[in-house]
mmCIF file of C-alpha atoms and ligand atoms in Angstrom:
data_model
loop_
_atom_site.group_PDB
_atom_site.id
_atom_site.type_symbol
_atom_site.label_atom_id
_atom_site.label_comp_id
_atom_site.label_asym_id
_atom_site.label_seq_id
_atom_site.Cartn_x
_atom_site.Cartn_y
_atom_site.Cartn_z
ATOM 1 C CA UNK O 1 0.000 0.000 0.000
ATOM 2 C CA UNK O 2 2.200 2.807 -1.242
ATOM 3 C CA UNK O 3 1.539 6.095 0.520
ATOM 4 C CA UNK O 4 2.716 7.823 -2.591
ATOM 5 C CA UNK O 5 4.362 6.363 -5.653
ATOM 6 C CA UNK O 6 7.812 7.188 -6.977
ATOM 7 C CA UNK O 7 7.837 10.803 -8.039
ATOM 8 C CA UNK O 8 7.461 10.718 -11.799
ATOM 9 C CA UNK O 9 10.726 12.328 -12.727
ATOM 10 C CA UNK O 10 10.496 14.096 -16.065
ATOM 11 C CA UNK O 11 13.745 13.955 -18.019
ATOM 12 C CA UNK O 12 15.797 16.909 -16.819
ATOM 13 C CA UNK O 13 17.235 19.192 -19.465
ATOM 14 C CA UNK O 14 20.632 19.401 -17.752
ATOM 15 C CA UNK O 15 22.727 17.036 -15.628
ATOM 16 C CA UNK O 16 22.619 19.575 -12.780
ATOM 17 C CA UNK O 17 18.851 19.098 -12.620
ATOM 18 C CA UNK O 18 19.067 15.301 -12.429
ATOM 19 C CA UNK O 19 19.799 13.344 -9.297
ATOM 20 C CA UNK O 20 19.800 9.649 -8.499
ATOM 21 C CA UNK O 21 17.134 7.471 -10.082
ATOM 22 C CA UNK O 22 16.847 3.823 -9.153
ATOM 23 C CA UNK O 23 14.512 1.917 -11.433
ATOM 24 C CA UNK O 24 13.212 -1.567 -10.650
ATOM 25 C CA UNK O 25 16.452 -2.683 -9.024
ATOM 26 C CA UNK O 26 16.598 -6.362 -8.120
ATOM 27 C CA UNK O 27 19.434 -8.057 -6.211
ATOM 28 C CA UNK O 28 19.600 -11.770 -5.507
ATOM 29 C CA UNK O 29 22.134 -13.416 -3.231
ATOM 30 C CA UNK O 30 21.684 -17.057 -4.245
ATOM 31 C CA UNK O 31 18.150 -17.917 -3.165
ATOM 32 C CA UNK O 32 17.685 -14.691 -1.200
ATOM 33 C CA UNK O 33 15.867 -11.819 -2.872
ATOM 34 C CA UNK O 34 17.525 -8.851 -1.112
ATOM 35 C CA UNK O 35 15.964 -6.173 -3.364
ATOM 36 C CA UNK O 36 12.824 -6.763 -5.392
ATOM 37 C CA UNK O 37 12.213 -4.216 -8.175
ATOM 38 C CA UNK O 38 13.023 -1.237 -5.985
ATOM 39 C CA UNK O 39 12.446 2.196 -7.516
ATOM 40 C CA UNK O 40 13.284 5.471 -5.819
ATOM 41 C CA UNK O 41 14.622 8.899 -6.669
ATOM 42 C CA UNK O 42 16.740 11.518 -4.925
ATOM 43 C CA UNK O 43 16.543 14.970 -6.497
ATOM 44 C CA UNK O 44 19.396 17.486 -6.226
ATOM 45 C CA UNK O 45 19.409 19.125 -2.767
ATOM 46 C CA UNK O 46 16.871 16.633 -1.453
ATOM 47 C CA UNK O 47 17.337 14.627 1.750
ATOM 48 C CA UNK O 48 15.691 11.209 1.415
ATOM 49 C CA UNK O 49 15.478 8.635 4.188
ATOM 50 C CA UNK O 50 15.522 4.905 3.490
ATOM 51 C CA UNK O 51 14.022 3.006 6.398
ATOM 52 C CA UNK O 52 12.841 -0.495 7.180
ATOM 53 C CA UNK O 53 13.512 -3.379 9.523
ATOM 54 C CA UNK O 54 16.816 -5.241 9.825
ATOM 55 C CA UNK O 55 17.545 -7.179 6.662
ATOM 56 C CA UNK O 56 15.125 -5.098 4.533
ATOM 57 C CA UNK O 57 17.823 -4.420 1.930
ATOM 58 C CA UNK O 58 18.867 -0.842 2.793
ATOM 59 C CA UNK O 59 22.618 -1.400 2.873
ATOM 60 C CA UNK O 60 22.356 -3.632 -0.200
ATOM 61 C CA UNK O 61 20.864 -0.717 -2.118
ATOM 62 C CA UNK O 62 23.769 1.487 -0.964
ATOM 63 C CA UNK O 63 26.176 -1.263 -2.012
ATOM 64 C CA UNK O 64 24.764 -1.374 -5.532
ATOM 65 C CA UNK O 65 24.876 2.415 -5.934
ATOM 66 C CA UNK O 66 28.437 2.323 -4.551
ATOM 67 C CA UNK O 67 29.603 -0.371 -6.963
ATOM 68 C CA UNK O 68 30.275 -2.998 -4.247
ATOM 69 C CA UNK O 69 27.429 -5.253 -5.347
ATOM 70 C CA UNK O 70 26.111 -5.909 -8.865
ATOM 71 C CA UNK O 71 22.374 -5.727 -9.453
ATOM 72 C CA UNK O 72 20.658 -8.780 -10.859
ATOM 73 C CA UNK O 73 18.260 -6.552 -12.823
ATOM 74 C CA UNK O 74 17.194 -2.927 -13.034
ATOM 75 C CA UNK O 75 18.802 0.405 -13.767
ATOM 76 C CA UNK O 76 20.370 3.269 -11.885
ATOM 77 C CA UNK O 77 20.944 6.659 -13.409
ATOM 78 C CA UNK O 78 22.980 9.430 -11.876
ATOM 79 C CA UNK O 79 22.877 12.995 -13.134
ATOM 80 C CA UNK O 80 21.082 11.874 -16.267
ATOM 81 C CA UNK O 81 23.484 9.050 -17.190
ATOM 82 C CA UNK O 82 23.348 5.309 -16.570
ATOM 83 C CA UNK O 83 25.369 4.233 -13.533
ATOM 84 C CA UNK O 84 26.586 0.717 -14.220
ATOM 85 C CA UNK O 85 29.785 -1.256 -14.325
ATOM 86 C CA UNK O 86 31.380 1.228 -11.918
ATOM 87 C CA UNK O 87 33.614 0.294 -9.006
ATOM 88 C CA UNK O 88 33.748 1.700 -5.517
ATOM 89 C CA UNK O 89 36.920 3.655 -6.381
ATOM 90 C CA UNK O 90 35.023 5.487 -9.160
ATOM 91 C CA UNK O 91 32.579 7.054 -6.706
ATOM 92 C CA UNK O 92 34.590 10.173 -5.902
ATOM 93 C CA UNK O 93 35.021 11.003 -9.575
ATOM 94 C CA UNK O 94 31.276 10.533 -10.052
ATOM 95 C CA UNK O 95 30.523 12.974 -7.212
ATOM 96 C CA UNK O 96 29.167 10.381 -4.789
ATOM 97 C CA UNK O 97 30.454 9.832 -1.254
ATOM 98 C CA UNK O 98 29.448 7.317 1.347
ATOM 99 C CA UNK O 99 29.817 6.790 5.045
ATOM 100 C CA UNK O 100 29.731 3.232 6.350
ATOM 101 C CA UNK O 101 27.418 1.598 8.863
ATOM 102 C CA UNK O 102 29.556 2.116 11.991
ATOM 103 C CA UNK O 103 32.477 4.529 11.634
ATOM 104 C CA UNK O 104 35.111 2.927 9.410
ATOM 105 C CA UNK O 105 38.006 5.283 10.200
ATOM 106 C CA UNK O 106 41.619 4.137 9.861
ATOM 107 C CA UNK O 107 42.769 3.661 13.445
ATOM 108 C CA UNK O 108 46.433 4.330 12.685
ATOM 109 C CA UNK O 109 45.790 7.773 11.176
ATOM 110 C CA UNK O 110 44.913 10.997 12.965
ATOM 111 C CA UNK O 111 41.496 12.567 12.414
ATOM 112 C CA UNK O 112 42.819 15.082 9.888
ATOM 113 C CA UNK O 113 44.738 12.367 8.022
ATOM 114 C CA UNK O 114 41.547 10.311 7.833
ATOM 115 C CA UNK O 115 39.691 13.284 6.346
ATOM 116 C CA UNK O 116 42.502 13.952 3.872
ATOM 117 C CA UNK O 117 42.237 10.318 2.711
ATOM 118 C CA UNK O 118 38.811 11.137 1.310
ATOM 119 C CA UNK O 119 40.189 13.825 -0.998
ATOM 120 C CA UNK O 120 40.241 13.178 -4.683
ATOM 121 C CA UNK O 121 43.689 13.828 -6.059
ATOM 122 C CA UNK O 122 43.291 16.789 -8.381
ATOM 123 C CA UNK O 123 44.805 16.765 -11.851
ATOM 124 C CA UNK O 124 47.870 18.435 -10.381
ATOM 125 C CA UNK O 125 48.600 15.383 -8.262
ATOM 126 C CA UNK O 126 49.522 12.019 -9.742
ATOM 127 C CA UNK O 127 51.114 12.365 -13.154
ATOM 128 C CA UNK O 128 51.271 16.168 -12.922
ATOM 129 C CA UNK O 129 53.187 16.196 -9.685
ATOM 130 C CA UNK O 130 55.418 13.375 -10.846
ATOM 131 C CA UNK O 131 56.406 15.459 -13.850
ATOM 132 C CA UNK O 132 56.708 18.819 -12.208
ATOM 133 C CA UNK O 133 58.417 17.708 -9.011
ATOM 134 C CA UNK O 134 57.793 17.660 -5.319
ATOM 135 C CA UNK O 135 56.977 21.362 -5.004
ATOM 136 C CA UNK O 136 53.688 20.868 -6.746
ATOM 137 C CA UNK O 137 52.692 17.756 -4.801
ATOM 138 C CA UNK O 138 53.522 19.378 -1.474
ATOM 139 C CA UNK O 139 51.379 22.363 -2.497
ATOM 140 C CA UNK O 140 48.580 19.893 -3.244
ATOM 141 C CA UNK O 141 49.082 18.234 0.137
ATOM 142 C CA UNK O 142 48.835 21.610 1.873
ATOM 143 C CA UNK O 143 45.648 22.428 -0.028
ATOM 144 C CA UNK O 144 44.072 19.124 1.066
ATOM 145 C CA UNK O 145 45.232 19.527 4.652
ATOM 146 C CA UNK O 146 43.803 23.062 4.807
ATOM 147 C CA UNK O 147 40.531 21.838 3.401
ATOM 148 C CA UNK O 148 40.407 18.927 5.864
ATOM 149 C CA UNK O 149 41.066 21.333 8.748
ATOM 150 C CA UNK O 150 38.324 23.680 7.525
ATOM 151 C CA UNK O 151 35.832 20.812 7.320
ATOM 152 C CA UNK O 152 36.658 19.569 10.819
ATOM 153 C CA UNK O 153 36.143 23.138 12.047
ATOM 154 C CA UNK O 154 32.843 23.411 10.180
ATOM 155 C CA UNK O 155 31.661 20.196 11.833
ATOM 156 C CA UNK O 156 32.695 21.535 15.245
ATOM 157 C CA UNK O 157 35.564 19.103 15.905
ATOM 158 C CA UNK O 158 38.633 21.166 14.963
ATOM 159 C CA UNK O 159 40.340 20.431 18.281
ATOM 160 C CA UNK O 160 40.510 16.701 17.562
ATOM 161 C CA UNK O 161 42.404 16.964 14.291
ATOM 162 C CA UNK O 162 45.736 15.562 15.546
ATOM 163 C CA UNK O 163 44.200 12.794 17.642
ATOM 164 C CA UNK O 164 43.741 9.136 16.753
ATOM 165 C CA UNK O 165 40.132 7.975 16.258
ATOM 166 C CA UNK O 166 40.304 5.483 19.144
ATOM 167 C CA UNK O 167 40.865 8.336 21.614
ATOM 168 C CA UNK O 168 37.779 10.264 20.445
ATOM 169 C CA UNK O 169 34.158 9.976 21.595
ATOM 170 C CA UNK O 170 31.960 8.033 19.163
ATOM 171 C CA UNK O 171 29.977 11.122 18.115
ATOM 172 C CA UNK O 172 33.211 12.927 17.205
ATOM 173 C CA UNK O 173 34.414 9.918 15.205
ATOM 174 C CA UNK O 174 31.156 10.010 13.234
ATOM 175 C CA UNK O 175 31.778 13.672 12.396
ATOM 176 C CA UNK O 176 35.300 12.892 11.242
ATOM 177 C CA UNK O 177 33.827 10.204 8.968
ATOM 178 C CA UNK O 178 31.347 12.761 7.631
ATOM 179 C CA UNK O 179 34.149 15.261 6.984
ATOM 180 C CA UNK O 180 36.025 12.529 5.081
ATOM 181 C CA UNK O 181 32.958 12.042 2.876
ATOM 182 C CA UNK O 182 32.514 15.787 2.321
ATOM 183 C CA UNK O 183 36.073 16.587 1.303
ATOM 184 C CA UNK O 184 35.450 15.184 -2.185
ATOM 185 C CA UNK O 185 32.680 17.790 -2.740
ATOM 186 C CA UNK O 186 30.039 15.133 -3.418
ATOM 187 C CA UNK O 187 26.730 15.908 -5.078
ATOM 188 C CA UNK O 188 25.236 12.842 -3.414
ATOM 189 C CA UNK O 189 26.005 11.700 0.095
ATOM 190 C CA UNK O 190 25.042 8.156 1.083
ATOM 191 C CA UNK O 191 24.888 7.945 4.874
ATOM 192 C CA UNK O 192 24.419 4.509 6.440
ATOM 193 C CA UNK O 193 23.062 4.947 9.968
ATOM 194 C CA UNK O 194 24.691 8.337 10.666
ATOM 195 C CA UNK O 195 22.806 8.760 13.958
ATOM 196 C CA UNK O 196 23.418 5.311 15.442
ATOM 197 C CA UNK O 197 25.195 5.467 18.774
ATOM 198 C CA UNK O 198 24.806 9.256 19.059
ATOM 199 C CA UNK O 199 23.394 11.108 22.071
ATOM 200 C CA UNK O 200 20.132 13.053 21.693
ATOM 201 C CA UNK O 201 22.095 16.346 21.514
ATOM 202 C CA UNK O 202 24.453 14.971 18.869
ATOM 203 C CA UNK O 203 21.441 13.794 16.858
ATOM 204 C CA UNK O 204 19.873 17.270 16.945
ATOM 205 C CA UNK O 205 23.182 18.789 15.832
ATOM 206 C CA UNK O 206 23.514 16.257 13.019
ATOM 207 C CA UNK O 207 20.009 17.023 11.811
ATOM 208 C CA UNK O 208 20.773 20.780 11.656
ATOM 209 C CA UNK O 209 24.063 20.042 9.954
ATOM 210 C CA UNK O 210 22.375 17.990 7.232
ATOM 211 C CA UNK O 211 19.827 20.750 6.671
ATOM 212 C CA UNK O 212 22.773 23.093 6.113
ATOM 213 C CA UNK O 213 24.511 20.673 3.741
ATOM 214 C CA UNK O 214 21.605 20.478 1.289
ATOM 215 C CA UNK O 215 22.865 23.654 -0.379
ATOM 216 C CA UNK O 216 25.808 21.662 -1.696
ATOM 217 C CA UNK O 217 24.643 18.042 -1.881
ATOM 218 C CA UNK O 218 21.698 15.701 -1.925
ATOM 219 C CA UNK O 219 21.542 13.024 0.753
ATOM 220 C CA UNK O 220 20.215 9.476 0.856
ATOM 221 C CA UNK O 221 20.348 8.186 4.396
ATOM 222 C CA UNK O 222 19.581 4.867 6.023
ATOM 223 C CA UNK O 223 18.606 5.150 9.641
ATOM 224 C CA UNK O 224 16.723 3.343 12.396
ATOM 225 C CA UNK O 225 16.406 6.428 14.652
ATOM 226 C CA UNK O 226 12.933 7.548 13.641
ATOM 227 C CA UNK O 227 12.974 10.888 15.476
ATOM 228 C CA UNK O 228 16.076 11.827 13.490
ATOM 229 C CA UNK O 229 14.613 10.585 10.180
ATOM 230 C CA UNK O 230 11.357 12.469 10.662
ATOM 231 C CA UNK O 231 13.164 15.691 11.598
ATOM 232 C CA UNK O 232 15.742 15.522 8.837
ATOM 233 C CA UNK O 233 14.256 14.071 5.646
ATOM 234 C CA UNK O 234 12.150 15.670 2.919
ATOM 235 C CA UNK O 235 10.901 12.281 1.840
ATOM 236 C CA UNK O 236 11.054 8.768 3.186
ATOM 237 C CA UNK O 237 11.097 5.433 1.368
ATOM 238 C CA UNK O 238 10.077 2.386 3.407
ATOM 239 C CA UNK O 239 11.576 -0.986 2.484
ATOM 240 C CA UNK O 240 10.446 -4.331 3.814
ATOM 241 C CA UNK O 241 11.805 -7.703 2.667
ATOM 242 C CA UNK O 242 13.450 -5.954 -0.282
ATOM 243 C CA UNK O 243 10.300 -4.214 -1.501
ATOM 244 C CA UNK O 244 9.289 -0.563 -1.381
ATOM 245 C CA UNK O 245 6.122 -0.542 0.689
ATOM 246 C CA UNK O 246 5.657 3.217 1.026
ATOM 247 C CA UNK O 247 7.072 6.539 -0.100
ATOM 248 C CA UNK O 248 6.015 9.894 1.294
ATOM 249 C CA UNK O 249 6.819 12.923 3.389
ATOM 250 C CA UNK O 250 7.558 12.305 7.073
ATOM 251 C CA UNK O 251 4.007 13.443 7.867
ATOM 252 C CA UNK O 252 2.546 11.020 5.325
ATOM 253 C CA UNK O 253 4.637 8.127 6.607
ATOM 254 C CA UNK O 254 3.731 8.856 10.229
ATOM 255 C CA UNK O 255 0.064 9.157 9.321
ATOM 256 C CA UNK O 256 -0.054 5.786 7.588
ATOM 257 C CA UNK O 257 -1.404 3.267 10.120
ATOM 258 C CA UNK O 258 -0.321 0.312 7.972
ATOM 259 C CA UNK O 259 3.252 1.541 7.778
ATOM 260 C CA UNK O 260 3.548 2.399 11.441
ATOM 261 C CA UNK O 261 1.973 -0.832 12.609
ATOM 262 C CA UNK O 262 3.675 -3.189 10.209
ATOM 263 C CA UNK O 263 7.111 -1.654 9.794
ATOM 264 C CA UNK O 264 7.876 1.064 12.278
ATOM 265 C CA UNK O 265 5.996 -0.030 15.341
ATOM 266 C CA UNK O 266 6.781 1.709 18.561
ATOM 267 C CA UNK O 267 9.447 3.964 17.059
ATOM 268 C CA UNK O 268 6.972 6.111 15.180
ATOM 269 C CA UNK O 269 4.360 5.904 17.913
ATOM 270 C CA UNK O 270 6.965 7.419 20.227
ATOM 271 C CA UNK O 271 7.687 10.240 17.753
ATOM 272 C CA UNK O 272 3.964 10.868 17.314
ATOM 273 C CA UNK O 273 3.345 11.065 21.032
ATOM 274 C CA UNK O 274 6.353 13.384 21.505
ATOM 275 C CA UNK O 275 5.069 15.581 18.651
ATOM 276 C CA UNK O 276 1.629 15.628 20.264
ATOM 277 C CA UNK O 277 3.159 16.527 23.651
ATOM 278 C CA UNK O 278 5.168 19.301 21.962
ATOM 279 C CA UNK O 279 2.009 20.699 20.351
ATOM 280 C CA UNK O 280 0.162 20.519 23.647
ATOM 281 C CA UNK O 281 3.051 22.329 25.380
ATOM 282 C CA UNK O 282 3.101 24.970 22.655
ATOM 283 C CA UNK O 283 -0.673 25.373 22.870
ATOM 284 C CA UNK O 284 -0.592 25.509 26.635
HETATM 285 N N1 ATP U 301 26.887 -10.126 0.371
HETATM 286 C C1 ATP U 301 25.794 -10.777 0.787
HETATM 287 N N2 ATP U 301 25.647 -12.089 0.559
HETATM 288 C C2 ATP U 301 24.540 -12.773 0.959
HETATM 289 N N3 ATP U 301 23.489 -12.183 1.593
HETATM 290 C C3 ATP U 301 23.586 -10.868 1.839
HETATM 291 C C4 ATP U 301 24.730 -10.095 1.455
HETATM 292 N N4 ATP U 301 24.529 -8.804 1.843
HETATM 293 C C5 ATP U 301 23.320 -8.783 2.432
HETATM 294 N N5 ATP U 301 22.761 -10.005 2.440
HETATM 295 C C6 ATP U 301 21.428 -10.360 2.950
HETATM 296 O O1 ATP U 301 20.507 -9.507 2.256
HETATM 297 C C7 ATP U 301 19.467 -9.068 3.128
HETATM 298 C C8 ATP U 301 19.474 -7.557 3.181
HETATM 299 O O2 ATP U 301 20.613 -7.158 3.918
HETATM 300 P P1 ATP U 301 20.991 -5.625 4.168
HETATM 301 O O3 ATP U 301 22.324 -5.625 4.832
HETATM 302 O O4 ATP U 301 20.856 -4.890 2.905
HETATM 303 O O5 ATP U 301 19.847 -5.197 5.178
HETATM 304 P P2 ATP U 301 19.650 -3.806 5.943
HETATM 305 O O6 ATP U 301 18.301 -3.311 5.592
HETATM 306 O O7 ATP U 301 20.799 -2.913 5.693
HETATM 307 O O8 ATP U 301 19.635 -4.299 7.461
HETATM 308 P P3 ATP U 301 20.209 -3.573 8.795
HETATM 309 O O9 ATP U 301 19.148 -2.583 9.195
HETATM 310 O O10 ATP U 301 20.294 -4.712 9.773
HETATM 311 O O11 ATP U 301 21.544 -2.971 8.499
HETATM 312 C C9 ATP U 301 19.738 -9.737 4.471
HETATM 313 O O12 ATP U 301 18.968 -10.922 4.536
HETATM 314 C C10 ATP U 301 21.233 -10.037 4.421
HETATM 315 O O13 ATP U 301 21.550 -11.138 5.228
HETATM 316 MG MG1 MG U 302 22.292 -2.094 6.894
#
């Protein structure tokens, strides 16, 4: 019972007007149907939440978009062009960045070094720097380091830049991972459970941060924390057993008794009752 179907995306005139379009994507792992003709779209500057119970296929969808897993059937287009046959290392060049479920930082590198690892070498690095000598590559390194420092400052964790991830609180590590994704200037950010393990304050901050980021990127996020999803996303896609069972605004998803009962259960009920309490407080 879809709340609202896939937005019928008319063919954009320019790549800048086109985002991610996933069309009838199917993934089989042997006998397991992990994704079953899943269609969804993320427009430029849009924040879309992908939710559903454990094993619904959320990370698998990220893995296909990221080039880690091949689809059995279906199509993906990105900025008006087919996205197929790509590998995970092509993502930066394509303008897509991803954070992993968990944190996924290199434990032997400092925070700023981890962020710098996410930078795409510009044309000046690689062959260019090999030909023109060390001066150019050290200039490139400085540029990346300055950018990494600026991003850590923007995310409010500048003071951790020379520390190793293991010595940092979990919420700070998550921000470092986000900075690493942002340094490549992505036009699409895939965030797998960005709020997991965060305190309520950190979750509020992350939600504001993502609202601010929409100027520069669209976001597709997987998340189990329903309060965060409802506060952060423009649209939500609900997956269950590999199928899209609903698509709609947070209000539409929360208002759908079938979705809340069957797939979200107490999580959304809790959000609804908090929202109701908030309204009552505001009214009173
Ligand atoms: N590489 C793989 N090989 C075989 N089965 C897989 C593989 N990756 C995922 N699966 C299976 O596909 C289904 C979907 O898994 P997926 O990790 O996409 O779920 P999810 O929605 O991200 O769940 P969670 O909320 O627990 O992270 C699960 O049954 C999982 O066991
Ligand atoms: Mg997952």
